[in-house]
Amino acid sequence: TQRANLSTVSEFVFVGLSDAPEIRLLLFVLFLLVYVATMASNTVLLVAISTDPHLHSPMYFFLGNLSLLDLLCPTITVPRMLGALLLEHKEISFPGCLFQHFSLIAVVGTEVFLLAVMAYDRYVAVCHPLRYPSIVSTKLCAHLALGTWAAGLLNSLLHTCLVFTLPFCGPNKIQQYYCDLPPVLALSCSCTRSRELVTLLVAGVLGGSACVVTVVSYLYILLEILARNSPGVWHKAFSTCGSHLTVVCLFYGTTICTYVRPSSSYSPRWDRVVSMLYGVLTPLLNPIIYSLRNKEVKRALKGVISQVRRAL
């Protein structure tokens, strides 16, 4: 039969970002600088949170988890992309693609749940400030953090099993610079509609639940601000929630554009741009957003930088 004559795919090939050598070199330098800046900013923020006693609170504990995710997310995709740009090494083995896909979906999923947990933390801080230490205890923080990581891993395991148990026996060129869900699904030589529906349903239920928690938390915060109607309450609330709200909008905007839609609307060129926003730029912007809007973080970062200078 025709199917018997088709060989099983043992490796995939990334289409890449550009074939022009001069543009490839420019992109390599650009993404290398962005990657180094992302690693440096998130590492410094993690060190600041772990070493400064003033930052040993639930909000900064969750922010530390976010920084760890922002270290992992570009590390899963960017080094291989840099290798493809510089050395034209665009191949990835089937197990390598599976692992990259699993790792990335796990990190993205964990971040969705973590942002919801951080929204709940901000709700308690604004609406129940006197009871905040007793409600958001160290034990609860640990359980919530473990829960977000476990949920992210289980969600990724389900998605990866749905995608990589499909038969791949024809084209092997991935229209992306990493093993993303839509372009890998598009290469399967069987009908993927039922698995697409399950993937969308699971992502919709889990992501939707996290989104509802985030939106409801901010609705309660808004109602609390309107009920108080005291001088300076808007400024205080924005200083408490502004950074997180900015990060939420940035993250949800880019991930929804990438994943929450059927594969029939998939556009390789547009998806490469959008995936760079959440996979490369967002991890760089997150620590900057929190640093610019938070005096405690600024002070801690200055302390870490001065220690590094003295050591050098």
XYZ file of C-alpha atoms in Angstrom:
312
model
C 0.000 0.000 0.000
C 0.960 3.649 -0.324
C 1.245 4.017 3.459
C 3.617 1.059 3.663
C 5.929 2.733 1.139
C 6.186 5.886 3.263
C 9.094 5.909 5.701
C 8.600 6.942 9.307
C 10.050 10.363 10.105
C 13.156 10.074 12.322
C 14.048 13.777 12.341
C 12.514 17.166 11.608
C 14.015 20.162 9.807
C 13.319 23.742 10.858
C 12.552 26.142 8.016
C 14.393 28.892 9.932
C 14.058 32.653 9.935
C 15.976 33.614 6.799
C 18.097 32.134 3.997
C 20.096 35.314 3.289
C 23.572 35.022 4.972
C 23.837 38.735 5.880
C 20.358 38.747 7.465
C 21.118 35.495 9.306
C 24.232 37.033 10.845
C 22.308 40.163 11.879
C 19.534 38.046 13.441
C 22.138 35.891 15.215
C 23.759 38.949 16.856
C 20.354 40.440 17.740
C 18.941 37.282 19.343
C 22.222 36.499 21.090
C 22.162 39.952 22.734
C 18.496 39.564 23.710
C 19.154 36.067 25.110
C 22.183 37.196 27.152
C 20.215 40.195 28.470
C 17.297 37.903 29.413
C 19.577 35.471 31.251
C 21.373 38.303 33.067
C 18.264 40.259 34.101
C 16.334 37.237 35.382
C 19.387 35.783 37.171
C 20.093 39.104 38.910
C 16.413 39.361 39.916
C 16.482 35.795 41.309
C 19.657 36.535 43.291
C 18.145 39.785 44.614
C 14.962 38.017 45.767
C 16.863 35.196 47.461
C 19.464 37.385 49.227
C 17.500 40.503 50.266
C 15.470 39.934 53.503
C 13.035 42.721 52.466
C 11.983 40.596 49.495
C 11.215 37.447 51.491
C 7.449 37.769 51.072
C 4.814 35.825 49.072
C 4.716 38.301 46.176
C 8.474 38.081 45.599
C 8.470 34.313 46.133
C 6.058 34.002 43.190
C 8.069 36.574 41.236
C 11.139 34.370 41.756
C 9.229 31.448 40.232
C 8.267 33.667 37.297
C 11.932 34.620 36.775
C 12.899 30.938 36.800
C 10.289 30.245 34.110
C 11.607 33.234 32.132
C 15.085 31.680 32.276
C 13.798 28.309 31.047
C 11.486 29.476 28.253
C 14.101 31.048 25.911
C 16.728 28.444 26.891
C 14.489 25.718 25.419
C 14.332 27.347 21.964
C 16.863 30.170 21.464
C 20.221 28.258 21.586
C 19.059 25.884 18.842
C 17.737 28.849 16.838
C 21.138 30.568 17.178
C 22.819 27.371 15.970
C 20.544 27.278 12.913
C 21.288 30.937 12.129
C 25.072 30.631 12.471
C 25.837 27.048 11.467
C 22.726 26.238 9.402
C 22.205 23.189 11.648
C 18.419 23.009 11.252
C 17.823 19.311 11.967
C 16.370 17.951 15.210
C 15.771 14.280 16.038
C 12.256 13.005 16.723
C 12.998 12.463 20.474
C 14.700 15.896 20.589
C 11.640 17.538 19.065
C 9.377 15.686 21.513
C 11.461 16.838 24.494
C 11.596 20.446 23.264
C 7.819 20.484 22.723
C 7.142 18.946 26.157
C 9.485 21.377 27.945
C 8.088 24.473 26.258
C 4.408 23.594 26.812
C 5.227 22.763 30.452
C 6.873 26.165 31.006
C 4.109 28.094 29.215
C 1.385 26.175 31.097
C 3.087 26.689 34.452
C 3.336 30.427 33.750
C -0.413 30.608 33.003
C -1.223 29.052 36.400
C 1.436 31.090 38.200
C 0.049 34.388 36.874
C -3.393 33.354 38.215
C -1.863 32.590 41.630
C -0.091 35.978 41.600
C -3.432 37.674 40.767
C -5.015 35.988 43.816
C -2.054 37.145 45.925
C -2.608 40.767 44.766
C -6.355 40.454 45.521
C -5.651 39.424 49.128
C -3.013 42.186 49.491
C -5.450 44.901 48.346
C -8.791 43.635 49.704
C -7.637 41.992 52.960
C -4.360 43.742 53.878
C -4.612 43.077 57.644
C -5.272 39.351 57.157
C -2.737 39.004 54.313
C 0.069 37.353 56.361
C -2.309 34.754 57.825
C -4.106 33.988 54.530
C -1.071 33.847 52.228
C 1.126 31.832 54.588
C 4.469 30.232 53.756
C 2.784 26.815 53.627
C 0.106 28.041 51.205
C 2.787 29.673 48.987
C 4.709 26.397 48.782
C 1.543 24.426 47.942
C 0.442 26.940 45.295
C 3.894 27.004 43.674
C 4.116 23.190 43.597
C 0.569 23.049 42.239
C 1.374 25.394 39.343
C 4.464 23.396 38.336
C 2.612 20.053 38.650
C -0.350 21.337 36.612
C 2.003 22.687 33.929
C 3.846 19.352 33.655
C 0.660 17.235 33.540
C -0.906 19.545 30.950
C 2.252 19.301 28.820
C 2.366 15.505 29.168
C -1.189 15.246 27.836
C -0.518 17.606 24.885
C 2.753 15.861 23.997
C 1.137 12.407 24.068
C -1.708 13.623 21.846
C 0.700 15.076 19.266
C 3.674 12.684 19.191
C 1.679 9.427 19.164
C 0.398 10.477 15.715
C 2.050 8.867 12.649
C 4.618 11.057 10.857
C 5.524 9.491 7.516
C 5.731 12.264 4.937
C 7.038 15.867 5.012
C 9.355 16.717 7.900
C 9.924 20.481 7.473
C 8.617 22.417 10.489
C 7.452 25.908 9.526
C 8.927 27.371 12.703
C 12.283 27.755 14.489
C 11.309 25.251 17.220
C 8.930 22.278 17.719
C 5.692 24.165 18.242
C 2.282 22.497 18.427
C 0.505 23.789 15.252
C 3.357 23.204 12.741
C 4.134 19.727 14.126
C 0.442 18.742 13.958
C 0.366 19.942 10.353
C 3.040 17.342 9.411
C 1.116 14.279 10.579
C -0.040 11.920 7.825
C -3.327 11.122 9.598
C -6.446 13.122 10.463
C -5.676 15.368 13.434
C -9.076 17.020 13.914
C -10.142 14.957 16.956
C -6.802 15.536 18.709
C -6.929 19.229 17.853
C -10.352 19.412 19.495
C -9.122 17.620 22.633
C -6.050 19.898 22.753
C -8.192 23.024 22.378
C -10.692 21.728 24.959
C -8.009 20.967 27.572
C -6.190 24.239 26.898
C -9.520 26.087 26.998
C -10.616 24.564 30.314
C -7.261 24.918 32.107
C -6.255 28.235 30.550
C -9.813 29.542 30.866
C -9.913 28.625 34.576
C -6.628 30.439 35.199
C -7.884 33.412 33.198
C -11.152 33.500 35.208
C -9.210 33.518 38.494
C -7.089 36.421 37.187
C -10.062 38.450 35.900
C -12.223 37.846 39.004
C -9.314 38.819 41.281
C -8.916 42.117 39.447
C -12.675 42.747 39.428
C -12.703 42.414 43.228
C -9.674 44.729 43.424
C -11.491 47.289 41.237
C -14.661 47.071 43.364
C -12.589 47.498 46.533
C -10.901 50.617 45.123
C -14.249 52.110 44.074
C -15.762 51.333 47.496
C -12.932 53.049 49.394
C -12.852 56.151 47.176
C -10.116 57.700 49.330
C -7.263 60.039 48.202
C -4.316 58.209 46.660
C -6.090 54.826 46.610
C -5.764 54.490 42.798
C -2.032 55.231 42.903
C -1.469 52.771 45.745
C -3.458 50.031 43.993
C -1.613 50.564 40.712
C 1.756 50.448 42.468
C 0.651 47.135 44.044
C -0.867 45.538 40.930
C 0.445 47.505 37.923
C 3.478 45.335 37.190
C 1.548 42.074 37.396
C -1.314 43.427 35.288
C 1.134 44.561 32.575
C 2.834 41.136 32.523
C -0.559 39.365 32.360
C -1.713 41.439 29.371
C 1.599 40.865 27.560
C 1.602 37.109 28.199
C -2.053 36.375 27.449
C -2.081 38.582 24.357
C 0.798 36.719 22.689
C -0.088 33.155 23.774
C -3.760 33.473 22.783
C -2.697 34.694 19.316
C -0.446 31.632 18.980
C -2.419 28.720 20.451
C -6.126 29.452 20.922
C -7.264 28.898 17.331
C -7.688 26.037 14.853
C -4.767 24.945 12.658
C -6.706 26.007 9.522
C -5.892 29.628 10.426
C -2.198 28.837 10.896
C 0.155 31.308 9.186
C 3.872 30.359 9.449
C 5.259 33.869 8.961
C 2.833 35.517 11.425
C 3.328 32.732 13.998
C 7.102 33.101 13.936
C 6.706 36.794 14.805
C 4.151 36.174 17.580
C 6.110 33.265 19.087
C 9.192 35.487 19.284
C 7.155 37.998 21.293
C 6.221 35.530 24.042
C 9.194 33.176 23.702
C 12.026 35.725 23.412
C 10.887 39.255 24.295
C 8.403 38.593 27.135
C 11.007 36.824 29.347
C 13.272 39.878 28.845
C 10.517 42.423 29.546
C 9.075 40.755 32.687
C 12.026 41.539 35.041
C 12.311 45.041 33.521
C 8.600 45.731 34.148
C 8.852 44.593 37.777
C 12.128 46.478 38.329
C 10.887 49.783 36.911
C 7.690 49.840 38.965
C 8.980 48.583 42.315
C 11.234 50.552 44.686
C 12.082 47.488 46.818
C 13.210 45.523 43.755
C 15.245 48.509 42.511
C 17.034 48.776 45.855
C 17.749 45.024 45.972
C 19.037 45.034 42.379
C 21.373 47.933 43.147
C 22.728 45.918 46.065
C 23.365 42.853 43.896
C 25.035 44.936 41.138
C 27.293 46.714 43.640
C 28.324 43.319 45.122
C 29.170 42.029 41.637
C 31.252 45.156 40.934
C 33.174 44.718 44.196
C 33.794 41.050 43.383
C 35.128 41.976 39.928
